[in-house]
Amino acid sequence: MPIEEQIYHVPVLLNESIEGMNLQPNGIYVDVTFGGGGHSKEILRQGDDTIRLLSFDQDEDAEKNIVNDARFTFVRSNFRYLHNFLRYHGIEQVDSILADLGVSSHHFDDSERGFSFRFDGNLDMRMNKRAGMTAAEVVNTYAEERLADIFYLYGELKNSRKLAAAIVKARNNRQIITIGDFLEIVKPMFGREREKKELAKVFQALRIEVNQEMEALKEMLYAAAEALKPGGRLVVITYHSLEDRMVKNMMKTGNIEGKAEQDFFGNVQTPFRLVNNKVIVASDEEVNRNPRSRSAKLRIAEKK
């Protein structure tokens, strides 16, 4: 059955990541970030009739892109529950796991989701609209110190304390409900020449907190290390330094902290072997075609 072209968003480093998965007959594969289905559809396109693919996504919008293919199973869940759902489907080990950690352009272009400062709308930012706190609840209820920590750790913003203080002062007068309300408070904190870059960092920090992205990534990486067969591949595309550092540490040392444990002979005890010692980035041609690929980094490791 032909697979329809995806229109949700353009997948990043498509050929490089699928090649990194090392598809083989009778393999069981997992795409933990289904989104528009671009990577999943390419796995099915390149795989033979004997493969099996499970794809995860917690966003109900992603279900509109589900593939009609007997080899395919869609799992409506956050990838942090990878271990639970593999067990539910009777799968002990898999041959390769792919994660594209970028936020889909679909989310940025949907004004109702609250991911972008380009539109007004509710300050939401939840990937899973059925559960969890919204960004509005975060900025209206978190203590000033906790807000400052979020902006500093997840947005790497130097003026995180001033930002947090301005938000707390403003919310004492009225609730911050919309993107417009929020921008009215934070925009004056930045110079015009760097406004867009700094606002992107602010929104990134809030999005990471709302969706517990760092905690979820940590749980997925440890679950992946357990789930992969010897020789199985972990293929991850990252977009910002926080997640990239975590992935790099996991692949090099077997833990997200990057603490290398050595045996008697000084060999690092890690479950992985790096497939690409040098990070893979998008070609100039891909960046011109798809600007969101500019910050993408692809790392591939093989289970020992």
PDB file of C-alpha atoms in Angstrom:
ATOM      1  CA  MET A   1       0.000   0.000   0.000  1.00  0.00           C
ATOM      2  CA  PRO A   2       1.500   3.395  -0.942  1.00  0.00           C
ATOM      3  CA  ILE A   3       2.317   5.688   1.949  1.00  0.00           C
ATOM      4  CA  GLU A   4       0.862   9.183   1.645  1.00  0.00           C
ATOM      5  CA  GLU A   5       3.253  12.110   1.737  1.00  0.00           C
ATOM      6  CA  GLN A   6       3.304  13.847   5.095  1.00  0.00           C
ATOM      7  CA  ILE A   7       2.283  17.503   5.202  1.00  0.00           C
ATOM      8  CA  TYR A   8       2.606  18.128   8.947  1.00  0.00           C
ATOM      9  CA  HIS A   9       6.193  19.338   8.802  1.00  0.00           C
ATOM     10  CA  VAL A  10       9.447  18.541   7.006  1.00  0.00           C
ATOM     11  CA  PRO A  11      11.489  15.860   8.816  1.00  0.00           C
ATOM     12  CA  VAL A  12      15.057  16.859   9.667  1.00  0.00           C
ATOM     13  CA  LEU A  13      18.149  14.793   8.732  1.00  0.00           C
ATOM     14  CA  LEU A  14      15.795  12.200   7.272  1.00  0.00           C
ATOM     15  CA  ASN A  15      18.201  10.100   5.203  1.00  0.00           C
ATOM     16  CA  GLU A  16      21.022  10.318   7.748  1.00  0.00           C
ATOM     17  CA  SER A  17      18.848   9.213  10.663  1.00  0.00           C
ATOM     18  CA  ILE A  18      17.167   6.316   8.815  1.00  0.00           C
ATOM     19  CA  GLU A  19      20.558   5.128   7.559  1.00  0.00           C
ATOM     20  CA  GLY A  20      21.798   5.317  11.151  1.00  0.00           C
ATOM     21  CA  MET A  21      19.027   2.955  12.273  1.00  0.00           C
ATOM     22  CA  ASN A  22      20.568   0.174  10.148  1.00  0.00           C
ATOM     23  CA  LEU A  23      17.232  -1.380   9.094  1.00  0.00           C
ATOM     24  CA  GLN A  24      17.280  -5.177   8.749  1.00  0.00           C
ATOM     25  CA  PRO A  25      14.676  -7.869   7.877  1.00  0.00           C
ATOM     26  CA  ASN A  26      12.530  -8.993  10.835  1.00  0.00           C
ATOM     27  CA  GLY A  27      13.643  -5.965  12.853  1.00  0.00           C
ATOM     28  CA  ILE A  28      11.543  -4.258  15.501  1.00  0.00           C
ATOM     29  CA  TYR A  29      11.896  -0.472  15.386  1.00  0.00           C
ATOM     30  CA  VAL A  30      10.624   2.412  17.496  1.00  0.00           C
ATOM     31  CA  ASP A  31      10.092   6.046  16.552  1.00  0.00           C
ATOM     32  CA  VAL A  32       9.466   7.757  19.892  1.00  0.00           C
ATOM     33  CA  THR A  33       8.581  11.127  18.277  1.00  0.00           C
ATOM     34  CA  PHE A  34       6.016  10.378  15.557  1.00  0.00           C
ATOM     35  CA  GLY A  35       4.758  13.949  14.981  1.00  0.00           C
ATOM     36  CA  GLY A  36       3.955  14.351  11.300  1.00  0.00           C
ATOM     37  CA  GLY A  37       5.094  10.813  10.626  1.00  0.00           C
ATOM     38  CA  GLY A  38       7.923  11.798   8.277  1.00  0.00           C
ATOM     39  CA  HIS A  39      10.564   9.561   9.827  1.00  0.00           C
ATOM     40  CA  SER A  40       8.126   6.704  10.492  1.00  0.00           C
ATOM     41  CA  LYS A  41       6.910   6.713   6.896  1.00  0.00           C
ATOM     42  CA  GLU A  42      10.474   6.568   5.626  1.00  0.00           C
ATOM     43  CA  ILE A  43      11.231   3.620   7.921  1.00  0.00           C
ATOM     44  CA  LEU A  44       8.218   1.795   6.480  1.00  0.00           C
ATOM     45  CA  ARG A  45       9.206   2.806   2.954  1.00  0.00           C
ATOM     46  CA  GLN A  46      12.722   1.445   3.316  1.00  0.00           C
ATOM     47  CA  GLY A  47      11.905  -1.575   5.476  1.00  0.00           C
ATOM     48  CA  ASP A  48      10.737  -4.887   4.016  1.00  0.00           C
ATOM     49  CA  ASP A  49       7.469  -6.718   4.758  1.00  0.00           C
ATOM     50  CA  THR A  50       8.909  -8.406   7.852  1.00  0.00           C
ATOM     51  CA  ILE A  51       9.698  -5.340   9.988  1.00  0.00           C
ATOM     52  CA  ARG A  52       7.573  -3.979  12.819  1.00  0.00           C
ATOM     53  CA  LEU A  53       7.383  -0.298  13.789  1.00  0.00           C
ATOM     54  CA  LEU A  54       5.959   1.260  16.950  1.00  0.00           C
ATOM     55  CA  SER A  55       5.642   5.054  16.997  1.00  0.00           C
ATOM     56  CA  PHE A  56       4.965   7.174  20.086  1.00  0.00           C
ATOM     57  CA  ASP A  57       3.341  10.597  20.389  1.00  0.00           C
ATOM     58  CA  GLN A  58       1.360  12.178  23.221  1.00  0.00           C
ATOM     59  CA  ASP A  59      -0.192  14.879  21.007  1.00  0.00           C
ATOM     60  CA  GLU A  60      -3.679  14.118  19.698  1.00  0.00           C
ATOM     61  CA  ASP A  61      -2.907  16.146  16.545  1.00  0.00           C
ATOM     62  CA  ALA A  62      -0.297  13.529  15.601  1.00  0.00           C
ATOM     63  CA  GLU A  63      -3.031  10.888  15.341  1.00  0.00           C
ATOM     64  CA  LYS A  64      -4.243  12.575  12.154  1.00  0.00           C
ATOM     65  CA  ASN A  65      -1.009  11.381  10.523  1.00  0.00           C
ATOM     66  CA  ILE A  66      -1.328   7.707  11.488  1.00  0.00           C
ATOM     67  CA  VAL A  67      -0.134   5.317   8.796  1.00  0.00           C
ATOM     68  CA  ASN A  68      -2.461   2.615   7.460  1.00  0.00           C
ATOM     69  CA  ASP A  69       0.069  -0.211   7.417  1.00  0.00           C
ATOM     70  CA  ALA A  70      -0.082  -3.670   9.027  1.00  0.00           C
ATOM     71  CA  ARG A  71       3.541  -3.291  10.170  1.00  0.00           C
ATOM     72  CA  PHE A  72       2.751  -0.109  12.115  1.00  0.00           C
ATOM     73  CA  THR A  73       1.459   0.443  15.680  1.00  0.00           C
ATOM     74  CA  PHE A  74       0.714   3.923  17.045  1.00  0.00           C
ATOM     75  CA  VAL A  75       1.180   4.469  20.787  1.00  0.00           C
ATOM     76  CA  ARG A  76      -0.614   7.550  22.159  1.00  0.00           C
ATOM     77  CA  SER A  77       1.798   8.265  24.989  1.00  0.00           C
ATOM     78  CA  ASN A  78       4.810  10.261  26.117  1.00  0.00           C
ATOM     79  CA  PHE A  79       8.047   8.474  25.221  1.00  0.00           C
ATOM     80  CA  ARG A  80       9.059   8.447  28.894  1.00  0.00           C
ATOM     81  CA  TYR A  81       6.782   5.379  29.158  1.00  0.00           C
ATOM     82  CA  LEU A  82       8.726   3.479  26.473  1.00  0.00           C
ATOM     83  CA  HIS A  83       9.477   0.530  28.774  1.00  0.00           C
ATOM     84  CA  ASN A  84       5.844   0.135  29.894  1.00  0.00           C
ATOM     85  CA  PHE A  85       4.393   0.118  26.382  1.00  0.00           C
ATOM     86  CA  LEU A  86       6.994  -2.228  24.925  1.00  0.00           C
ATOM     87  CA  ARG A  87       6.123  -4.659  27.698  1.00  0.00           C
ATOM     88  CA  TYR A  88       2.385  -4.092  27.041  1.00  0.00           C
ATOM     89  CA  HIS A  89       2.905  -5.049  23.387  1.00  0.00           C
ATOM     90  CA  GLY A  90       4.904  -8.129  24.354  1.00  0.00           C
ATOM     91  CA  ILE A  91       8.240  -6.782  23.157  1.00  0.00           C
ATOM     92  CA  GLU A  92      11.369  -7.438  25.203  1.00  0.00           C
ATOM     93  CA  GLN A  93      14.033  -5.997  22.907  1.00  0.00           C
ATOM     94  CA  VAL A  94      14.142  -3.826  19.796  1.00  0.00           C
ATOM     95  CA  ASP A  95      16.634  -3.285  16.970  1.00  0.00           C
ATOM     96  CA  SER A  96      16.666   0.506  16.831  1.00  0.00           C
ATOM     97  CA  ILE A  97      15.127   3.540  18.521  1.00  0.00           C
ATOM     98  CA  LEU A  98      14.806   6.933  16.816  1.00  0.00           C
ATOM     99  CA  ALA A  99      14.089  10.234  18.587  1.00  0.00           C
ATOM    100  CA  ASP A 100      13.720  13.609  16.868  1.00  0.00           C
ATOM    101  CA  LEU A 101      13.552  15.958  19.842  1.00  0.00           C
ATOM    102  CA  GLY A 102      12.584  19.078  17.911  1.00  0.00           C
ATOM    103  CA  VAL A 103       9.221  20.763  18.298  1.00  0.00           C
ATOM    104  CA  SER A 104       7.226  20.417  15.094  1.00  0.00           C
ATOM    105  CA  SER A 105       6.695  23.504  12.954  1.00  0.00           C
ATOM    106  CA  HIS A 106       3.021  22.529  13.192  1.00  0.00           C
ATOM    107  CA  HIS A 107       3.041  23.484  16.866  1.00  0.00           C
ATOM    108  CA  PHE A 108       4.717  26.829  16.251  1.00  0.00           C
ATOM    109  CA  ASP A 109       2.235  27.629  13.483  1.00  0.00           C
ATOM    110  CA  ASP A 110      -0.873  26.806  15.538  1.00  0.00           C
ATOM    111  CA  SER A 111      -1.830  29.983  17.414  1.00  0.00           C
ATOM    112  CA  GLU A 112      -4.154  28.067  19.756  1.00  0.00           C
ATOM    113  CA  ARG A 113      -1.297  25.964  21.192  1.00  0.00           C
ATOM    114  CA  GLY A 114       0.623  28.932  22.628  1.00  0.00           C
ATOM    115  CA  PHE A 115       4.105  27.786  21.548  1.00  0.00           C
ATOM    116  CA  SER A 116       5.064  30.893  19.588  1.00  0.00           C
ATOM    117  CA  PHE A 117       5.347  34.590  20.379  1.00  0.00           C
ATOM    118  CA  ARG A 118       4.346  35.328  16.780  1.00  0.00           C
ATOM    119  CA  PHE A 119       0.648  34.913  17.614  1.00  0.00           C
ATOM    120  CA  ASP A 120      -1.703  35.870  20.401  1.00  0.00           C
ATOM    121  CA  GLY A 121      -3.733  33.189  22.109  1.00  0.00           C
ATOM    122  CA  ASN A 122      -3.828  31.289  25.377  1.00  0.00           C
ATOM    123  CA  LEU A 123      -0.457  30.738  27.043  1.00  0.00           C
ATOM    124  CA  ASP A 124      -0.700  26.935  26.963  1.00  0.00           C
ATOM    125  CA  MET A 125       2.339  25.080  25.496  1.00  0.00           C
ATOM    126  CA  ARG A 126       1.199  21.576  26.498  1.00  0.00           C
ATOM    127  CA  MET A 127       2.136  18.819  24.065  1.00  0.00           C
ATOM    128  CA  ASN A 128      -0.553  16.711  25.668  1.00  0.00           C
ATOM    129  CA  LYS A 129      -3.664  18.895  25.878  1.00  0.00           C
ATOM    130  CA  ARG A 130      -5.368  16.372  28.151  1.00  0.00           C
ATOM    131  CA  ALA A 131      -3.063  16.749  31.137  1.00  0.00           C
ATOM    132  CA  GLY A 132      -0.540  18.836  33.009  1.00  0.00           C
ATOM    133  CA  MET A 133      -0.075  22.506  33.859  1.00  0.00           C
ATOM    134  CA  THR A 134      -0.274  25.182  31.193  1.00  0.00           C
ATOM    135  CA  ALA A 135       2.409  27.839  30.751  1.00  0.00           C
ATOM    136  CA  ALA A 136      -0.090  30.361  32.155  1.00  0.00           C
ATOM    137  CA  GLU A 137      -0.396  28.314  35.350  1.00  0.00           C
ATOM    138  CA  VAL A 138       3.400  28.163  35.626  1.00  0.00           C
ATOM    139  CA  VAL A 139       3.903  31.944  35.349  1.00  0.00           C
ATOM    140  CA  ASN A 140       0.968  32.673  37.673  1.00  0.00           C
ATOM    141  CA  THR A 141       1.762  30.208  40.459  1.00  0.00           C
ATOM    142  CA  TYR A 142       5.492  29.438  40.615  1.00  0.00           C
ATOM    143  CA  ALA A 143       7.599  31.196  43.227  1.00  0.00           C
ATOM    144  CA  GLU A 144       9.915  33.913  41.916  1.00  0.00           C
ATOM    145  CA  GLU A 145      13.055  31.889  42.619  1.00  0.00           C
ATOM    146  CA  ARG A 146      11.691  28.845  40.814  1.00  0.00           C
ATOM    147  CA  LEU A 147      10.774  30.934  37.759  1.00  0.00           C
ATOM    148  CA  ALA A 148      14.274  32.427  37.733  1.00  0.00           C
ATOM    149  CA  ASP A 149      15.788  28.935  37.839  1.00  0.00           C
ATOM    150  CA  ILE A 150      13.665  27.814  34.877  1.00  0.00           C
ATOM    151  CA  PHE A 151      14.696  30.772  32.727  1.00  0.00           C
ATOM    152  CA  TYR A 152      18.350  30.326  33.667  1.00  0.00           C
ATOM    153  CA  LEU A 153      18.581  26.528  33.349  1.00  0.00           C
ATOM    154  CA  TYR A 154      16.272  25.927  30.386  1.00  0.00           C
ATOM    155  CA  GLY A 155      16.647  29.207  28.512  1.00  0.00           C
ATOM    156  CA  GLU A 156      20.203  30.088  29.561  1.00  0.00           C
ATOM    157  CA  LEU A 157      19.021  33.674  30.065  1.00  0.00           C
ATOM    158  CA  LYS A 158      21.432  35.960  31.913  1.00  0.00           C
ATOM    159  CA  ASN A 159      18.645  38.236  33.160  1.00  0.00           C
ATOM    160  CA  SER A 160      16.560  35.355  34.542  1.00  0.00           C
ATOM    161  CA  ARG A 161      16.132  36.953  37.968  1.00  0.00           C
ATOM    162  CA  LYS A 162      14.921  40.257  36.527  1.00  0.00           C
ATOM    163  CA  LEU A 163      12.496  38.374  34.288  1.00  0.00           C
ATOM    164  CA  ALA A 164      11.072  36.413  37.210  1.00  0.00           C
ATOM    165  CA  ALA A 165      10.738  39.561  39.340  1.00  0.00           C
ATOM    166  CA  ALA A 166       8.892  41.408  36.551  1.00  0.00           C
ATOM    167  CA  ILE A 167       6.470  38.499  36.086  1.00  0.00           C
ATOM    168  CA  VAL A 168       5.688  38.232  39.812  1.00  0.00           C
ATOM    169  CA  LYS A 169       5.165  41.989  40.073  1.00  0.00           C
ATOM    170  CA  ALA A 170       2.806  42.011  37.083  1.00  0.00           C
ATOM    171  CA  ARG A 171       0.737  39.018  38.200  1.00  0.00           C
ATOM    172  CA  ASN A 172       0.058  40.699  41.538  1.00  0.00           C
ATOM    173  CA  ASN A 173      -2.054  43.190  39.588  1.00  0.00           C
ATOM    174  CA  ARG A 174      -3.756  40.772  37.195  1.00  0.00           C
ATOM    175  CA  GLN A 175      -3.518  37.176  35.967  1.00  0.00           C
ATOM    176  CA  ILE A 176      -1.322  36.424  32.948  1.00  0.00           C
ATOM    177  CA  ILE A 177      -3.625  34.506  30.598  1.00  0.00           C
ATOM    178  CA  THR A 178      -2.587  35.131  27.003  1.00  0.00           C
ATOM    179  CA  ILE A 179       0.632  35.357  25.019  1.00  0.00           C
ATOM    180  CA  GLY A 180      -0.110  39.058  24.640  1.00  0.00           C
ATOM    181  CA  ASP A 181      -0.313  39.481  28.417  1.00  0.00           C
ATOM    182  CA  PHE A 182       3.022  37.731  28.806  1.00  0.00           C
ATOM    183  CA  LEU A 183       4.817  39.624  26.037  1.00  0.00           C
ATOM    184  CA  GLU A 184       3.681  42.928  27.551  1.00  0.00           C
ATOM    185  CA  ILE A 185       5.712  42.006  30.647  1.00  0.00           C
ATOM    186  CA  VAL A 186       8.839  40.410  29.172  1.00  0.00           C
ATOM    187  CA  LYS A 187       9.413  42.358  25.931  1.00  0.00           C
ATOM    188  CA  PRO A 188      10.721  45.499  27.695  1.00  0.00           C
ATOM    189  CA  MET A 189      13.441  43.320  29.266  1.00  0.00           C
ATOM    190  CA  PHE A 190      15.235  42.924  25.930  1.00  0.00           C
ATOM    191  CA  GLY A 191      16.817  45.261  23.406  1.00  0.00           C
ATOM    192  CA  ARG A 192      15.210  45.453  19.972  1.00  0.00           C
ATOM    193  CA  GLU A 193      18.254  43.990  18.205  1.00  0.00           C
ATOM    194  CA  ARG A 194      18.152  40.711  20.179  1.00  0.00           C
ATOM    195  CA  GLU A 195      14.457  40.628  21.030  1.00  0.00           C
ATOM    196  CA  LYS A 196      13.467  37.634  18.868  1.00  0.00           C
ATOM    197  CA  LYS A 197      16.383  35.466  19.985  1.00  0.00           C
ATOM    198  CA  GLU A 198      15.816  36.229  23.659  1.00  0.00           C
ATOM    199  CA  LEU A 199      12.049  35.721  23.443  1.00  0.00           C
ATOM    200  CA  ALA A 200      12.683  32.357  21.763  1.00  0.00           C
ATOM    201  CA  LYS A 201      14.786  31.378  24.798  1.00  0.00           C
ATOM    202  CA  VAL A 202      12.041  32.506  27.199  1.00  0.00           C
ATOM    203  CA  PHE A 203       9.414  30.459  25.364  1.00  0.00           C
ATOM    204  CA  GLN A 204      11.778  27.469  25.128  1.00  0.00           C
ATOM    205  CA  ALA A 205      12.314  27.538  28.891  1.00  0.00           C
ATOM    206  CA  LEU A 206       8.592  27.624  29.610  1.00  0.00           C
ATOM    207  CA  ARG A 207       7.861  24.861  27.092  1.00  0.00           C
ATOM    208  CA  ILE A 208      10.517  22.597  28.622  1.00  0.00           C
ATOM    209  CA  GLU A 209       9.072  23.128  32.106  1.00  0.00           C
ATOM    210  CA  VAL A 210       5.432  22.685  31.057  1.00  0.00           C
ATOM    211  CA  ASN A 211       6.155  19.391  29.286  1.00  0.00           C
ATOM    212  CA  GLN A 212       8.815  18.158  31.746  1.00  0.00           C
ATOM    213  CA  GLU A 213      11.016  17.585  28.718  1.00  0.00           C
ATOM    214  CA  MET A 214      14.300  16.997  30.538  1.00  0.00           C
ATOM    215  CA  GLU A 215      12.788  14.465  32.948  1.00  0.00           C
ATOM    216  CA  ALA A 216      10.997  12.670  30.104  1.00  0.00           C
ATOM    217  CA  LEU A 217      14.183  12.542  28.000  1.00  0.00           C
ATOM    218  CA  LYS A 218      16.149  11.121  30.924  1.00  0.00           C
ATOM    219  CA  GLU A 219      13.595   8.350  31.467  1.00  0.00           C
ATOM    220  CA  MET A 220      13.439   7.533  27.750  1.00  0.00           C
ATOM    221  CA  LEU A 221      17.229   7.307  27.395  1.00  0.00           C
ATOM    222  CA  TYR A 222      17.566   4.881  30.302  1.00  0.00           C
ATOM    223  CA  ALA A 223      14.628   2.831  28.989  1.00  0.00           C
ATOM    224  CA  ALA A 224      16.223   2.778  25.518  1.00  0.00           C
ATOM    225  CA  ALA A 225      19.496   1.456  26.942  1.00  0.00           C
ATOM    226  CA  GLU A 226      17.533  -1.428  28.480  1.00  0.00           C
ATOM    227  CA  ALA A 227      15.321  -2.098  25.446  1.00  0.00           C
ATOM    228  CA  LEU A 228      17.947  -2.272  22.694  1.00  0.00           C
ATOM    229  CA  LYS A 229      19.369  -5.607  21.584  1.00  0.00           C
ATOM    230  CA  PRO A 230      23.147  -6.026  21.422  1.00  0.00           C
ATOM    231  CA  GLY A 231      24.053  -4.289  18.156  1.00  0.00           C
ATOM    232  CA  GLY A 232      20.844  -2.219  18.276  1.00  0.00           C
ATOM    233  CA  ARG A 233      21.035   1.478  17.459  1.00  0.00           C
ATOM    234  CA  LEU A 234      20.004   4.587  19.406  1.00  0.00           C
ATOM    235  CA  VAL A 235      19.536   7.469  16.940  1.00  0.00           C
ATOM    236  CA  VAL A 236      18.796  10.915  18.400  1.00  0.00           C
ATOM    237  CA  ILE A 237      18.363  14.350  16.804  1.00  0.00           C
ATOM    238  CA  THR A 238      18.799  17.224  19.278  1.00  0.00           C
ATOM    239  CA  TYR A 239      18.247  20.983  18.883  1.00  0.00           C
ATOM    240  CA  HIS A 240      19.539  22.729  21.997  1.00  0.00           C
ATOM    241  CA  SER A 241      22.546  22.302  24.268  1.00  0.00           C
ATOM    242  CA  LEU A 242      20.635  20.957  27.289  1.00  0.00           C
ATOM    243  CA  GLU A 243      19.196  17.908  25.547  1.00  0.00           C
ATOM    244  CA  ASP A 244      22.311  17.392  23.413  1.00  0.00           C
ATOM    245  CA  ARG A 245      24.521  17.273  26.507  1.00  0.00           C
ATOM    246  CA  MET A 246      22.246  14.684  28.085  1.00  0.00           C
ATOM    247  CA  VAL A 247      22.221  12.484  24.962  1.00  0.00           C
ATOM    248  CA  LYS A 248      25.996  12.790  24.470  1.00  0.00           C
ATOM    249  CA  ASN A 249      26.650  11.870  28.102  1.00  0.00           C
ATOM    250  CA  MET A 250      24.344   8.848  27.898  1.00  0.00           C
ATOM    251  CA  MET A 251      26.016   7.537  24.759  1.00  0.00           C
ATOM    252  CA  LYS A 252      29.560   8.099  26.052  1.00  0.00           C
ATOM    253  CA  THR A 253      29.240   7.053  29.696  1.00  0.00           C
ATOM    254  CA  GLY A 254      25.908   5.255  30.084  1.00  0.00           C
ATOM    255  CA  ASN A 255      24.435   7.955  32.333  1.00  0.00           C
ATOM    256  CA  ILE A 256      23.084  11.449  31.755  1.00  0.00           C
ATOM    257  CA  GLU A 257      25.498  13.083  34.188  1.00  0.00           C
ATOM    258  CA  GLY A 258      28.486  12.032  32.091  1.00  0.00           C
ATOM    259  CA  LYS A 259      30.198  10.317  35.057  1.00  0.00           C
ATOM    260  CA  ALA A 260      32.497   7.756  33.486  1.00  0.00           C
ATOM    261  CA  GLU A 261      32.836   4.560  35.506  1.00  0.00           C
ATOM    262  CA  GLN A 262      35.961   2.562  34.657  1.00  0.00           C
ATOM    263  CA  ASP A 263      36.898  -1.075  35.072  1.00  0.00           C
ATOM    264  CA  PHE A 264      40.191  -2.329  36.537  1.00  0.00           C
ATOM    265  CA  PHE A 265      41.965  -1.665  33.233  1.00  0.00           C
ATOM    266  CA  GLY A 266      40.638   1.896  32.883  1.00  0.00           C
ATOM    267  CA  ASN A 267      38.011   1.111  30.225  1.00  0.00           C
ATOM    268  CA  VAL A 268      34.835   3.210  30.479  1.00  0.00           C
ATOM    269  CA  GLN A 269      31.864   1.044  31.476  1.00  0.00           C
ATOM    270  CA  THR A 270      29.133   2.128  29.079  1.00  0.00           C
ATOM    271  CA  PRO A 271      26.413   0.091  27.329  1.00  0.00           C
ATOM    272  CA  PHE A 272      27.064   1.953  24.067  1.00  0.00           C
ATOM    273  CA  ARG A 273      29.631   2.255  21.332  1.00  0.00           C
ATOM    274  CA  LEU A 274      29.585   5.517  19.364  1.00  0.00           C
ATOM    275  CA  VAL A 275      28.788   5.032  15.671  1.00  0.00           C
ATOM    276  CA  ASN A 276      29.652   8.626  14.775  1.00  0.00           C
ATOM    277  CA  ASN A 277      32.375  10.199  16.924  1.00  0.00           C
ATOM    278  CA  LYS A 278      31.697  13.523  15.237  1.00  0.00           C
ATOM    279  CA  VAL A 279      28.158  14.879  15.431  1.00  0.00           C
ATOM    280  CA  ILE A 280      26.210  14.853  12.126  1.00  0.00           C
ATOM    281  CA  VAL A 281      24.664  18.164  11.042  1.00  0.00           C
ATOM    282  CA  ALA A 282      22.402  19.161   8.167  1.00  0.00           C
ATOM    283  CA  SER A 283      23.929  20.017   4.802  1.00  0.00           C
ATOM    284  CA  ASP A 284      23.808  23.585   3.486  1.00  0.00           C
ATOM    285  CA  GLU A 285      21.238  22.383   0.964  1.00  0.00           C
ATOM    286  CA  GLU A 286      18.949  21.030   3.694  1.00  0.00           C
ATOM    287  CA  VAL A 287      19.325  24.182   5.812  1.00  0.00           C
ATOM    288  CA  ASN A 288      18.311  26.316   2.818  1.00  0.00           C
ATOM    289  CA  ARG A 289      15.334  24.055   2.190  1.00  0.00           C
ATOM    290  CA  ASN A 290      14.364  23.684   5.862  1.00  0.00           C
ATOM    291  CA  PRO A 291      15.774  26.405   8.195  1.00  0.00           C
ATOM    292  CA  ARG A 292      14.750  24.521  11.386  1.00  0.00           C
ATOM    293  CA  SER A 293      17.474  21.969  10.576  1.00  0.00           C
ATOM    294  CA  ARG A 294      20.170  24.588  11.213  1.00  0.00           C
ATOM    295  CA  SER A 295      20.463  23.752  14.918  1.00  0.00           C
ATOM    296  CA  ALA A 296      19.936  19.987  14.534  1.00  0.00           C
ATOM    297  CA  LYS A 297      22.609  17.518  15.707  1.00  0.00           C
ATOM    298  CA  LEU A 298      22.412  13.804  15.017  1.00  0.00           C
ATOM    299  CA  ARG A 299      24.094  11.314  17.347  1.00  0.00           C
ATOM    300  CA  ILE A 300      24.134   7.551  16.839  1.00  0.00           C
ATOM    301  CA  ALA A 301      25.257   4.846  19.261  1.00  0.00           C
ATOM    302  CA  GLU A 302      25.189   1.060  19.158  1.00  0.00           C
ATOM    303  CA  LYS A 303      24.370  -1.190  22.110  1.00  0.00           C
ATOM    304  CA  LYS A 304      27.349  -3.329  23.084  1.00  0.00           C
TER     305      LYS A 304
END
